PDB file of C-alpha atoms and ligand atoms in Angstrom:
ATOM      1  CA  UNK A 139      42.923  56.290 -26.775  1.00  0.00           C
ATOM      2  CA  UNK A 140      47.485  55.827 -27.156  1.00  0.00           C
ATOM      3  CA  UNK A 141      48.644  53.745 -24.336  1.00  0.00           C
ATOM      4  CA  UNK A 142      49.675  56.035 -21.193  1.00  0.00           C
ATOM      5  CA  UNK A 143      53.891  55.885 -20.704  1.00  0.00           C
ATOM      6  CA  UNK A 144      54.861  53.332 -17.559  1.00  0.00           C
ATOM      7  CA  UNK A 145      50.338  52.317 -17.258  1.00  0.00           C
ATOM      8  CA  UNK A 146      48.826  48.775 -17.164  1.00  0.00           C
ATOM      9  CA  UNK A 147      47.276  47.611 -20.445  1.00  0.00           C
ATOM     10  CA  UNK A 148      43.899  45.731 -20.644  1.00  0.00           C
ATOM     11  CA  UNK A 149      42.101  43.660 -23.243  1.00  0.00           C
ATOM     12  CA  UNK A 150      39.464  46.009 -24.151  1.00  0.00           C
ATOM     13  CA  UNK A 151      37.182  47.716 -25.054  1.00  0.00           C
ATOM     14  CA  UNK A 152      35.642  48.722 -21.856  1.00  0.00           C
ATOM     15  CA  UNK A 153      33.002  46.332 -20.496  1.00  0.00           C
ATOM     16  CA  UNK A 154      35.308  43.125 -21.031  1.00  0.00           C
ATOM     17  CA  UNK A 155      35.581  40.260 -18.107  1.00  0.00           C
ATOM     18  CA  UNK A 156      39.040  41.366 -17.965  1.00  0.00           C
ATOM     19  CA  UNK A 157      38.632  45.086 -17.488  1.00  0.00           C
ATOM     20  CA  UNK A 158      36.084  43.217 -14.320  1.00  0.00           C
ATOM     21  CA  UNK A 159      39.276  41.600 -13.453  1.00  0.00           C
ATOM     22  CA  UNK A 160      42.063  44.847 -13.396  1.00  0.00           C
ATOM     23  CA  UNK A 161      39.089  46.315 -11.751  1.00  0.00           C
ATOM     24  CA  UNK A 162      39.385  43.302  -9.130  1.00  0.00           C
ATOM     25  CA  UNK A 163      43.129  43.597  -8.708  1.00  0.00           C
ATOM     26  CA  UNK A 164      43.690  46.727  -8.649  1.00  0.00           C
ATOM     27  CA  UNK A 165      41.143  49.323  -8.484  1.00  0.00           C
ATOM     28  CA  UNK A 166      43.057  52.450  -8.060  1.00  0.00           C
ATOM     29  CA  UNK A 167      45.217  51.929 -11.485  1.00  0.00           C
ATOM     30  CA  UNK A 168      41.724  50.457 -13.565  1.00  0.00           C
ATOM     31  CA  UNK A 169      40.397  53.972 -14.143  1.00  0.00           C
ATOM     32  CA  UNK A 170      43.313  55.304 -16.154  1.00  0.00           C
ATOM     33  CA  UNK A 171      44.224  51.616 -17.340  1.00  0.00           C
ATOM     34  CA  UNK A 172      44.709  51.619 -21.347  1.00  0.00           C
ATOM     35  CA  UNK A 173      41.859  49.000 -23.295  1.00  0.00           C
ATOM     36  CA  UNK A 174      44.201  47.433 -25.589  1.00  0.00           C
ATOM     37  CA  UNK A 175      42.442  46.695 -28.985  1.00  0.00           C
ATOM     38  CA  UNK A 176      43.836  42.912 -28.917  1.00  0.00           C
ATOM     39  CA  UNK A 177      46.078  40.884 -26.485  1.00  0.00           C
ATOM     40  CA  UNK A 178      48.623  40.637 -29.174  1.00  0.00           C
ATOM     41  CA  UNK A 179      48.599  44.628 -29.050  1.00  0.00           C
ATOM     42  CA  UNK A 180      48.691  44.937 -25.572  1.00  0.00           C
ATOM     43  CA  UNK A 181      51.737  42.680 -25.341  1.00  0.00           C
ATOM     44  CA  UNK A 182      53.329  44.532 -28.036  1.00  0.00           C
ATOM     45  CA  UNK A 183      52.882  47.491 -25.934  1.00  0.00           C
ATOM     46  CA  UNK A 184      54.232  46.810 -23.369  1.00  0.00           C
ATOM     47  CA  UNK A 185      57.817  45.069 -24.924  1.00  0.00           C
ATOM     48  CA  UNK A 186      58.388  48.497 -26.502  1.00  0.00           C
ATOM     49  CA  UNK A 187      58.437  49.840 -23.242  1.00  0.00           C
ATOM     50  CA  UNK A 188      55.354  52.023 -23.480  1.00  0.00           C
ATOM     51  CA  UNK A 189      53.017  49.943 -20.893  1.00  0.00           C
ATOM     52  CA  UNK A 190      54.939  49.566 -17.501  1.00  0.00           C
ATOM     53  CA  UNK A 191      52.305  46.043 -17.123  1.00  0.00           C
ATOM     54  CA  UNK A 192      49.133  44.812 -18.659  1.00  0.00           C
ATOM     55  CA  UNK A 193      46.052  42.087 -17.828  1.00  0.00           C
ATOM     56  CA  UNK A 194      44.785  39.903 -19.966  1.00  0.00           C
ATOM     57  CA  UNK A 195      43.080  36.712 -19.904  1.00  0.00           C
ATOM     58  CA  UNK A 196      45.282  33.464 -19.850  1.00  0.00           C
ATOM     59  CA  UNK A 197      43.178  30.127 -19.160  1.00  0.00           C
ATOM     60  CA  UNK A 198      39.401  29.369 -18.670  1.00  0.00           C
ATOM     61  CA  UNK A 199      37.435  26.404 -16.486  1.00  0.00           C
ATOM     62  CA  UNK A 200      35.754  25.286 -19.724  1.00  0.00           C
ATOM     63  CA  UNK A 201      37.738  26.036 -22.299  1.00  0.00           C
ATOM     64  CA  UNK A 202      41.205  25.733 -21.022  1.00  0.00           C
ATOM     65  CA  UNK A 203      43.889  27.620 -22.516  1.00  0.00           C
ATOM     66  CA  UNK A 204      44.131  31.157 -24.164  1.00  0.00           C
ATOM     67  CA  UNK A 205      46.062  29.982 -26.924  1.00  0.00           C
ATOM     68  CA  UNK A 206      46.879  33.707 -28.091  1.00  0.00           C
ATOM     69  CA  UNK A 207      48.415  34.621 -24.650  1.00  0.00           C
ATOM     70  CA  UNK A 208      49.775  31.471 -24.210  1.00  0.00           C
ATOM     71  CA  UNK A 209      51.813  31.950 -27.806  1.00  0.00           C
ATOM     72  CA  UNK A 210      52.309  35.354 -27.205  1.00  0.00           C
ATOM     73  CA  UNK A 211      54.414  34.750 -23.937  1.00  0.00           C
ATOM     74  CA  UNK A 212      56.338  31.096 -25.834  1.00  0.00           C
ATOM     75  CA  UNK A 213      57.263  33.150 -28.907  1.00  0.00           C
ATOM     76  CA  UNK A 214      58.010  36.826 -28.230  1.00  0.00           C
ATOM     77  CA  UNK A 215      60.252  39.145 -26.369  1.00  0.00           C
ATOM     78  CA  UNK A 216      60.266  37.506 -22.872  1.00  0.00           C
ATOM     79  CA  UNK A 217      57.720  38.707 -20.305  1.00  0.00           C
ATOM     80  CA  UNK A 218      56.995  37.191 -16.855  1.00  0.00           C
ATOM     81  CA  UNK A 219      53.778  37.304 -14.689  1.00  0.00           C
ATOM     82  CA  UNK A 220      53.712  39.147 -11.356  1.00  0.00           C
ATOM     83  CA  UNK A 221      50.082  38.279 -10.351  1.00  0.00           C
ATOM     84  CA  UNK A 222      47.091  36.493 -10.807  1.00  0.00           C
ATOM     85  CA  UNK A 223      43.222  37.160 -10.477  1.00  0.00           C
ATOM     86  CA  UNK A 224      40.268  34.783 -10.770  1.00  0.00           C
ATOM     87  CA  UNK A 225      36.931  36.525 -12.347  1.00  0.00           C
ATOM     88  CA  UNK A 226      33.360  34.406 -12.560  1.00  0.00           C
ATOM     89  CA  UNK A 227      32.030  34.892 -15.874  1.00  0.00           C
ATOM     90  CA  UNK A 228      28.390  35.657 -16.687  1.00  0.00           C
ATOM     91  CA  UNK A 229      26.889  35.109 -19.984  1.00  0.00           C
ATOM     92  CA  UNK A 230      24.471  38.211 -21.429  1.00  0.00           C
ATOM     93  CA  UNK A 231      23.024  37.914 -24.971  1.00  0.00           C
ATOM     94  CA  UNK A 232      22.615  42.342 -25.811  1.00  0.00           C
ATOM     95  CA  UNK A 233      20.956  44.266 -28.164  1.00  0.00           C
ATOM     96  CA  UNK A 234      19.936  47.814 -29.280  1.00  0.00           C
ATOM     97  CA  UNK A 235      17.404  48.659 -28.025  1.00  0.00           C
ATOM     98  CA  UNK A 236      13.849  47.731 -29.121  1.00  0.00           C
ATOM     99  CA  UNK A 237      15.655  44.556 -31.229  1.00  0.00           C
ATOM    100  CA  UNK A 238      13.706  41.222 -30.017  1.00  0.00           C
ATOM    101  CA  UNK A 239      14.735  38.069 -29.295  1.00  0.00           C
ATOM    102  CA  UNK A 240      13.176  36.929 -32.859  1.00  0.00           C
ATOM    103  CA  UNK A 241      14.935  39.059 -34.833  1.00  0.00           C
ATOM    104  CA  UNK A 242      18.655  38.311 -33.430  1.00  0.00           C
ATOM    105  CA  UNK A 243      20.070  36.820 -36.909  1.00  0.00           C
ATOM    106  CA  UNK A 244      24.156  37.582 -36.303  1.00  0.00           C
ATOM    107  CA  UNK A 245      25.939  37.911 -32.876  1.00  0.00           C
ATOM    108  CA  UNK A 246      29.144  38.541 -32.293  1.00  0.00           C
ATOM    109  CA  UNK A 247      31.191  37.584 -28.850  1.00  0.00           C
ATOM    110  CA  UNK A 248      34.876  36.558 -28.223  1.00  0.00           C
ATOM    111  CA  UNK A 249      36.013  32.662 -29.001  1.00  0.00           C
ATOM    112  CA  UNK A 250      35.464  31.434 -25.644  1.00  0.00           C
ATOM    113  CA  UNK A 251      32.295  33.333 -24.874  1.00  0.00           C
ATOM    114  CA  UNK A 252      31.071  31.222 -28.117  1.00  0.00           C
ATOM    115  CA  UNK A 253      32.706  27.621 -26.800  1.00  0.00           C
ATOM    116  CA  UNK A 254      30.695  28.045 -23.276  1.00  0.00           C
ATOM    117  CA  UNK A 255      27.016  29.560 -24.821  1.00  0.00           C
ATOM    118  CA  UNK A 256      27.181  27.476 -27.581  1.00  0.00           C
ATOM    119  CA  UNK A 257      24.665  24.258 -26.826  1.00  0.00           C
ATOM    120  CA  UNK A 258      22.846  27.580 -25.523  1.00  0.00           C
ATOM    121  CA  UNK A 259      22.144  29.510 -29.328  1.00  0.00           C
ATOM    122  CA  UNK A 260      21.868  26.000 -30.632  1.00  0.00           C
ATOM    123  CA  UNK A 261      18.961  25.593 -28.237  1.00  0.00           C
ATOM    124  CA  UNK A 262      16.653  29.380 -28.849  1.00  0.00           C
ATOM    125  CA  UNK A 263      18.752  30.766 -32.237  1.00  0.00           C
ATOM    126  CA  UNK A 264      19.149  27.681 -33.797  1.00  0.00           C
ATOM    127  CA  UNK A 265      19.849  29.729 -37.473  1.00  0.00           C
ATOM    128  CA  UNK A 266      22.033  32.491 -35.608  1.00  0.00           C
ATOM    129  CA  UNK A 267      25.503  32.842 -37.798  1.00  0.00           C
ATOM    130  CA  UNK A 268      28.198  33.849 -34.617  1.00  0.00           C
ATOM    131  CA  UNK A 269      30.949  35.964 -35.061  1.00  0.00           C
ATOM    132  CA  UNK A 270      34.035  35.865 -33.422  1.00  0.00           C
ATOM    133  CA  UNK A 271      35.981  38.859 -32.581  1.00  0.00           C
ATOM    134  CA  UNK A 272      39.108  40.172 -29.864  1.00  0.00           C
ATOM    135  CA  UNK A 273      37.051  40.295 -27.488  1.00  0.00           C
ATOM    136  CA  UNK A 274      33.406  40.198 -25.832  1.00  0.00           C
ATOM    137  CA  UNK A 275      33.350  43.981 -25.286  1.00  0.00           C
ATOM    138  CA  UNK A 276      34.374  45.003 -28.740  1.00  0.00           C
ATOM    139  CA  UNK A 277      31.330  42.475 -30.016  1.00  0.00           C
ATOM    140  CA  UNK A 278      29.297  44.866 -28.317  1.00  0.00           C
ATOM    141  CA  UNK A 279      30.570  48.213 -29.710  1.00  0.00           C
ATOM    142  CA  UNK A 280      29.490  46.349 -32.594  1.00  0.00           C
ATOM    143  CA  UNK A 281      26.623  46.051 -32.083  1.00  0.00           C
ATOM    144  CA  UNK A 282      25.872  49.525 -31.285  1.00  0.00           C
ATOM    145  CA  UNK A 283      27.420  50.416 -34.423  1.00  0.00           C
ATOM    146  CA  UNK A 284      24.529  48.102 -35.679  1.00  0.00           C
ATOM    147  CA  UNK A 285      27.215  46.255 -38.032  1.00  0.00           C
ATOM    148  CA  UNK A 286      25.608  42.833 -35.819  1.00  0.00           C
ATOM    149  CA  UNK A 287      22.163  41.968 -34.706  1.00  0.00           C
ATOM    150  CA  UNK A 288      23.348  40.616 -30.794  1.00  0.00           C
ATOM    151  CA  UNK A 289      26.363  40.778 -28.771  1.00  0.00           C
ATOM    152  CA  UNK A 290      27.434  37.525 -26.124  1.00  0.00           C
ATOM    153  CA  UNK A 291      29.632  39.274 -23.632  1.00  0.00           C
ATOM    154  CA  UNK A 292      29.101  40.780 -19.333  1.00  0.00           C
ATOM    155  CA  UNK A 293      26.244  42.599 -18.510  1.00  0.00           C
ATOM    156  CA  UNK A 294      29.002  46.031 -17.569  1.00  0.00           C
ATOM    157  CA  UNK A 295      29.590  45.667 -21.455  1.00  0.00           C
ATOM    158  CA  UNK A 296      25.955  45.759 -22.390  1.00  0.00           C
ATOM    159  CA  UNK A 297      25.748  49.037 -19.303  1.00  0.00           C
ATOM    160  CA  UNK A 298      28.777  50.920 -21.549  1.00  0.00           C
ATOM    161  CA  UNK A 299      27.646  50.269 -24.716  1.00  0.00           C
ATOM    162  CA  UNK A 300      23.890  51.701 -24.267  1.00  0.00           C
ATOM    163  CA  UNK A 301      22.567  47.854 -25.554  1.00  0.00           C
ATOM    164  CA  UNK A 302      20.201  46.271 -23.475  1.00  0.00           C
ATOM    165  CA  UNK A 303      20.434  42.690 -21.899  1.00  0.00           C
ATOM    166  CA  UNK A 304      17.884  40.479 -23.788  1.00  0.00           C
ATOM    167  CA  UNK A 305      19.151  37.088 -21.708  1.00  0.00           C
ATOM    168  CA  UNK A 306      21.216  37.031 -18.630  1.00  0.00           C
ATOM    169  CA  UNK A 307      22.678  34.041 -17.382  1.00  0.00           C
ATOM    170  CA  UNK A 308      23.482  31.986 -20.799  1.00  0.00           C
ATOM    171  CA  UNK A 309      26.385  29.534 -20.179  1.00  0.00           C
ATOM    172  CA  UNK A 310      25.857  26.283 -20.538  1.00  0.00           C
ATOM    173  CA  UNK A 311      27.926  25.646 -17.405  1.00  0.00           C
ATOM    174  CA  UNK A 312      27.384  28.000 -14.825  1.00  0.00           C
ATOM    175  CA  UNK A 313      30.195  28.785 -12.526  1.00  0.00           C
ATOM    176  CA  UNK A 314      32.431  29.083 -14.929  1.00  0.00           C
ATOM    177  CA  UNK A 315      35.630  30.806 -13.904  1.00  0.00           C
ATOM    178  CA  UNK A 316      38.708  32.392 -16.075  1.00  0.00           C
ATOM    179  CA  UNK A 317      42.668  33.186 -15.012  1.00  0.00           C
ATOM    180  CA  UNK A 318      43.782  36.499 -16.187  1.00  0.00           C
ATOM    181  CA  UNK A 319      47.483  37.023 -15.204  1.00  0.00           C
ATOM    182  CA  UNK A 320      49.202  40.222 -14.805  1.00  0.00           C
ATOM    183  CA  UNK A 321      52.997  40.978 -16.923  1.00  0.00           C
ATOM    184  CA  UNK A 322      55.711  42.929 -17.035  1.00  0.00           C
ATOM    185  CA  UNK A 323      58.852  43.181 -18.096  1.00  0.00           C
ATOM    186  CA  UNK A 324      61.625  40.568 -16.846  1.00  0.00           C
ATOM    187  CA  UNK A 325      63.647  42.554 -13.943  1.00  0.00           C
ATOM    188  CA  UNK A 326      61.276  42.092 -10.985  1.00  0.00           C
ATOM    189  CA  UNK A 327      59.897  39.077  -9.238  1.00  0.00           C
ATOM    190  CA  UNK A 328      57.223  39.267  -6.242  1.00  0.00           C
ATOM    191  CA  UNK A 329      58.570  37.834  -2.492  1.00  0.00           C
ATOM    192  CA  UNK A 330      57.370  34.407  -1.943  1.00  0.00           C
ATOM    193  CA  UNK A 331      54.113  34.240  -0.241  1.00  0.00           C
ATOM    194  CA  UNK A 332      54.199  30.517   0.852  1.00  0.00           C
ATOM    195  CA  UNK A 333      51.047  29.989  -1.867  1.00  0.00           C
ATOM    196  CA  UNK A 334      52.839  30.842  -5.038  1.00  0.00           C
ATOM    197  CA  UNK A 335      52.953  29.230  -8.823  1.00  0.00           C
ATOM    198  CA  UNK A 336      56.131  29.218 -11.054  1.00  0.00           C
ATOM    199  CA  UNK A 337      54.994  29.341 -14.646  1.00  0.00           C
ATOM    200  CA  UNK A 338      57.778  27.722 -17.197  1.00  0.00           C
ATOM    201  CA  UNK A 339      58.033  26.436 -20.735  1.00  0.00           C
ATOM    202  CA  UNK A 340      60.023  23.848 -21.939  1.00  0.00           C
ATOM    203  CA  UNK A 341      61.525  22.114 -24.711  1.00  0.00           C
ATOM    204  CA  UNK A 342      62.428  18.863 -24.496  1.00  0.00           C
ATOM    205  CA  UNK A 343      66.227  18.315 -25.583  1.00  0.00           C
ATOM    206  CA  UNK A 344      65.805  14.446 -27.922  1.00  0.00           C
ATOM    207  CA  UNK A 345      62.270  13.034 -28.100  1.00  0.00           C
ATOM    208  CA  UNK A 346      63.593   9.814 -26.670  1.00  0.00           C
ATOM    209  CA  UNK A 347      61.427   7.104 -24.603  1.00  0.00           C
ATOM    210  CA  UNK A 348      61.257   9.005 -21.149  1.00  0.00           C
ATOM    211  CA  UNK A 349      61.972  12.403 -22.265  1.00  0.00           C
ATOM    212  CA  UNK A 350      59.017  13.907 -20.861  1.00  0.00           C
ATOM    213  CA  UNK A 351      59.193  11.582 -17.650  1.00  0.00           C
ATOM    214  CA  UNK A 352      62.997  12.884 -16.851  1.00  0.00           C
ATOM    215  CA  UNK A 353      61.374  16.541 -16.913  1.00  0.00           C
ATOM    216  CA  UNK A 354      58.618  15.392 -14.716  1.00  0.00           C
ATOM    217  CA  UNK A 355      60.666  13.341 -12.353  1.00  0.00           C
ATOM    218  CA  UNK A 356      62.353  16.755 -11.764  1.00  0.00           C
ATOM    219  CA  UNK A 357      59.690  17.955  -9.728  1.00  0.00           C
ATOM    220  CA  UNK A 358      58.558  14.868  -8.496  1.00  0.00           C
ATOM    221  CA  UNK A 359      62.135  14.025  -7.002  1.00  0.00           C
ATOM    222  CA  UNK A 360      61.645  17.314  -5.234  1.00  0.00           C
ATOM    223  CA  UNK A 361      58.310  17.555  -3.659  1.00  0.00           C
ATOM    224  CA  UNK A 362      57.198  19.983  -6.249  1.00  0.00           C
ATOM    225  CA  UNK A 363      53.402  19.571  -6.748  1.00  0.00           C
ATOM    226  CA  UNK A 364      52.480  19.990 -10.906  1.00  0.00           C
ATOM    227  CA  UNK A 365      49.405  22.156 -11.279  1.00  0.00           C
ATOM    228  CA  UNK A 366      49.260  23.028 -15.167  1.00  0.00           C
ATOM    229  CA  UNK A 367      50.827  20.937 -17.905  1.00  0.00           C
ATOM    230  CA  UNK A 368      50.087  21.597 -21.940  1.00  0.00           C
ATOM    231  CA  UNK A 369      51.825  20.943 -24.966  1.00  0.00           C
ATOM    232  CA  UNK A 370      51.842  23.704 -27.608  1.00  0.00           C
ATOM    233  CA  UNK A 371      53.154  23.574 -31.374  1.00  0.00           C
ATOM    234  CA  UNK A 372      56.505  25.397 -31.538  1.00  0.00           C
ATOM    235  CA  UNK A 373      55.810  26.485 -35.253  1.00  0.00           C
ATOM    236  CA  UNK A 374      58.986  24.554 -36.611  1.00  0.00           C
ATOM    237  CA  UNK A 375      57.166  21.815 -37.699  1.00  0.00           C
ATOM    238  CA  UNK A 376      54.317  19.106 -37.354  1.00  0.00           C
ATOM    239  CA  UNK A 377      54.737  16.983 -34.435  1.00  0.00           C
ATOM    240  CA  UNK A 378      57.285  19.382 -32.514  1.00  0.00           C
ATOM    241  CA  UNK A 379      56.058  20.598 -28.936  1.00  0.00           C
ATOM    242  CA  UNK A 380      57.050  22.195 -26.128  1.00  0.00           C
ATOM    243  CA  UNK A 381      55.157  22.629 -22.750  1.00  0.00           C
ATOM    244  CA  UNK A 382      53.680  25.125 -20.996  1.00  0.00           C
ATOM    245  CA  UNK A 383      53.956  23.834 -17.120  1.00  0.00           C
ATOM    246  CA  UNK A 384      52.637  25.543 -13.709  1.00  0.00           C
ATOM    247  CA  UNK A 385      54.006  24.152 -10.326  1.00  0.00           C
ATOM    248  CA  UNK A 386      52.966  25.020  -6.675  1.00  0.00           C
ATOM    249  CA  UNK A 387      56.005  27.244  -5.307  1.00  0.00           C
ATOM    250  CA  UNK A 388      58.313  30.128  -6.306  1.00  0.00           C
ATOM    251  CA  UNK A 389      61.247  30.524  -7.695  1.00  0.00           C
ATOM    252  CA  UNK A 390      63.376  31.324  -4.200  1.00  0.00           C
ATOM    253  CA  UNK A 391      61.901  28.022  -2.253  1.00  0.00           C
ATOM    254  CA  UNK A 392      65.549  25.524  -2.751  1.00  0.00           C
ATOM    255  CA  UNK A 393      63.182  22.671  -3.576  1.00  0.00           C
ATOM    256  CA  UNK A 394      61.805  24.673  -6.738  1.00  0.00           C
ATOM    257  CA  UNK A 395      65.208  26.254  -7.843  1.00  0.00           C
ATOM    258  CA  UNK A 396      66.507  22.727  -7.828  1.00  0.00           C
ATOM    259  CA  UNK A 397      64.168  21.568  -9.656  1.00  0.00           C
ATOM    260  CA  UNK A 398      65.007  24.135 -11.914  1.00  0.00           C
ATOM    261  CA  UNK A 399      68.051  23.396 -12.401  1.00  0.00           C
ATOM    262  CA  UNK A 400      66.990  19.712 -12.814  1.00  0.00           C
ATOM    263  CA  UNK A 401      64.838  20.758 -16.082  1.00  0.00           C
ATOM    264  CA  UNK A 402      68.021  23.191 -17.139  1.00  0.00           C
ATOM    265  CA  UNK A 403      70.167  20.112 -17.475  1.00  0.00           C
ATOM    266  CA  UNK A 404      67.525  17.874 -19.232  1.00  0.00           C
ATOM    267  CA  UNK A 405      65.431  19.939 -21.338  1.00  0.00           C
ATOM    268  CA  UNK A 406      67.221  21.790 -24.562  1.00  0.00           C
ATOM    269  CA  UNK A 407      65.510  25.132 -23.548  1.00  0.00           C
ATOM    270  CA  UNK A 408      63.622  26.778 -20.812  1.00  0.00           C
ATOM    271  CA  UNK A 409      61.579  29.755 -20.565  1.00  0.00           C
ATOM    272  CA  UNK A 410      61.250  31.319 -16.925  1.00  0.00           C
ATOM    273  CA  UNK A 411      57.749  33.117 -17.015  1.00  0.00           C
ATOM    274  CA  UNK A 412      57.366  33.737 -13.626  1.00  0.00           C
ATOM    275  CA  UNK A 413      56.559  32.767  -9.605  1.00  0.00           C
ATOM    276  CA  UNK A 414      53.611  34.787  -8.611  1.00  0.00           C
ATOM    277  CA  UNK A 415      51.138  34.829  -5.143  1.00  0.00           C
ATOM    278  CA  UNK A 416      48.424  32.534  -5.982  1.00  0.00           C
ATOM    279  CA  UNK A 417      44.785  33.520  -6.859  1.00  0.00           C
ATOM    280  CA  UNK A 418      43.518  31.368  -4.309  1.00  0.00           C
ATOM    281  CA  UNK A 419      45.923  31.759  -1.216  1.00  0.00           C
ATOM    282  CA  UNK A 420      45.919  28.269   0.212  1.00  0.00           C
ATOM    283  CA  UNK A 421      49.419  27.723   1.462  1.00  0.00           C
ATOM    284  CA  UNK A 422      51.259  25.538  -0.439  1.00  0.00           C
ATOM    285  CA  UNK A 423      51.830  22.151   1.660  1.00  0.00           C
ATOM    286  CA  UNK A 424      55.436  21.190   1.616  1.00  0.00           C
ATOM    287  CA  UNK A 425      56.249  17.610   2.250  1.00  0.00           C
ATOM    288  CA  UNK A 426      59.096  17.541   5.162  1.00  0.00           C
ATOM    289  CA  UNK A 427      62.054  15.992   2.975  1.00  0.00           C
ATOM    290  CA  UNK A 428      61.893  19.076   1.003  1.00  0.00           C
ATOM    291  CA  UNK A 429      61.337  21.726   2.970  1.00  0.00           C
ATOM    292  CA  UNK A 430      63.750  24.955   2.634  1.00  0.00           C
ATOM    293  CA  UNK A 431      65.356  23.602   6.317  1.00  0.00           C
ATOM    294  CA  UNK A 432      66.063  20.345   4.543  1.00  0.00           C
ATOM    295  CA  UNK A 433      67.777  21.571   1.889  1.00  0.00           C
ATOM    296  CA  UNK A 434      69.657  23.849   3.970  1.00  0.00           C
ATOM    297  CA  UNK A 435      70.760  20.954   6.329  1.00  0.00           C
ATOM    298  CA  UNK A 436      71.498  19.080   3.401  1.00  0.00           C
ATOM    299  CA  UNK A 437      73.650  21.877   1.453  1.00  0.00           C
ATOM    300  CA  UNK A 438      75.784  22.463   4.368  1.00  0.00           C
ATOM    301  CA  UNK A 439      76.432  18.534   5.445  1.00  0.00           C
ATOM    302  CA  UNK A 440      77.709  17.817   2.335  1.00  0.00           C
ATOM    303  CA  UNK A 441      79.613  21.353   1.908  1.00  0.00           C
ATOM    304  CA  UNK A 442      81.170  19.796   5.517  1.00  0.00           C
ATOM    305  CA  UNK A 443      82.265  16.707   3.686  1.00  0.00           C
ATOM    306  CA  UNK A 444      84.294  18.420   1.047  1.00  0.00           C
ATOM    307  CA  UNK A 445      85.982  20.600   3.413  1.00  0.00           C
TER     308      UNK A 445
HETATM  309  O1  LIG B 292      36.586  39.421 -23.868  1.00  0.00           O
HETATM  310  C1  LIG B 292      36.392  39.597 -23.076  1.00  0.00           C
HETATM  311  O2  LIG B 292      35.619  39.825 -22.330  1.00  0.00           O
HETATM  312  C2  LIG B 292      37.780  39.136 -22.354  1.00  0.00           C
HETATM  313  O3  LIG B 292      38.449  39.126 -21.671  1.00  0.00           O
HETATM  314  C3  LIG B 292      37.904  37.750 -22.654  1.00  0.00           C
HETATM  315  C4  LIG B 292      36.959  36.807 -22.273  1.00  0.00           C
HETATM  316  C5  LIG B 292      36.256  35.987 -23.278  1.00  0.00           C
HETATM  317  C6  LIG B 292      35.339  35.039 -22.507  1.00  0.00           C
HETATM  318  C7  LIG B 292      35.605  34.703 -21.767  1.00  0.00           C
HETATM  319  C8  LIG B 292      36.272  34.986 -20.645  1.00  0.00           C
HETATM  320  C9  LIG B 292      37.295  35.662 -20.753  1.00  0.00           C
END
């Protein structure tokens, strides 16, 4: 199935957790959305201008970053995040009708799902081999095609691909949440809501003592709360890293804009990856000294002084 012009893509095939996320975020477009074979294919199609938007996994509460997505955002042509959705994932072991648990030798699944069901597999299927696939639903498709004995995927995938659930709820830590992000080409920034997050990638200018502290200070000095900081290899040489940063607030809030100006001064390079509403829509508390009014009053004061 080719990607629809100006449509929405997601990590497919049908029955992924990503499809569940899209249904929650945008039920109207979910029906006509394009199931991309990989995260990279979804983003490439978006960059080529065929798709208008894509929804891909970004982070999991147990496993951490989905590095395939983060690295694509760090390295490829710039894209921006315009929204996010959190999905509570439930893992089930599924097989073709007629297969019982004792016959399961080869299990396919996505690496994030494998990491969250490892203890269960070791306890219940100690001899089984686990094979990574590009998505949980792709694993289910390959079980239906008799390539593997069983898949670990969402119950929705069993429904979509004619499999039976052998055992449900097999997560080692129940209640894991995956965060999916909605991506577009740069050009549109959602309005500030007061409950927003800004995502960036920054490269330090010099590797001197305190370089990372200089970067962090840009946020601390402006009362901007960081909610994620992660180093990723730049891919250029061993020991060279960039930092993926997430801060509460929106580019159009003065304290965030000031922090970004500061970053621009102290960093070798900064890539803006979007300001968008948080999935948990609690309003971000802003210190009195960092409100838009406080910044405005300070700007007016300096302007007056220089007249
Ligand atoms: O493979 C999927 O279904 C995805 O959407 C990616 C994923 C895999 C495992 C946990 C959360 C998201």
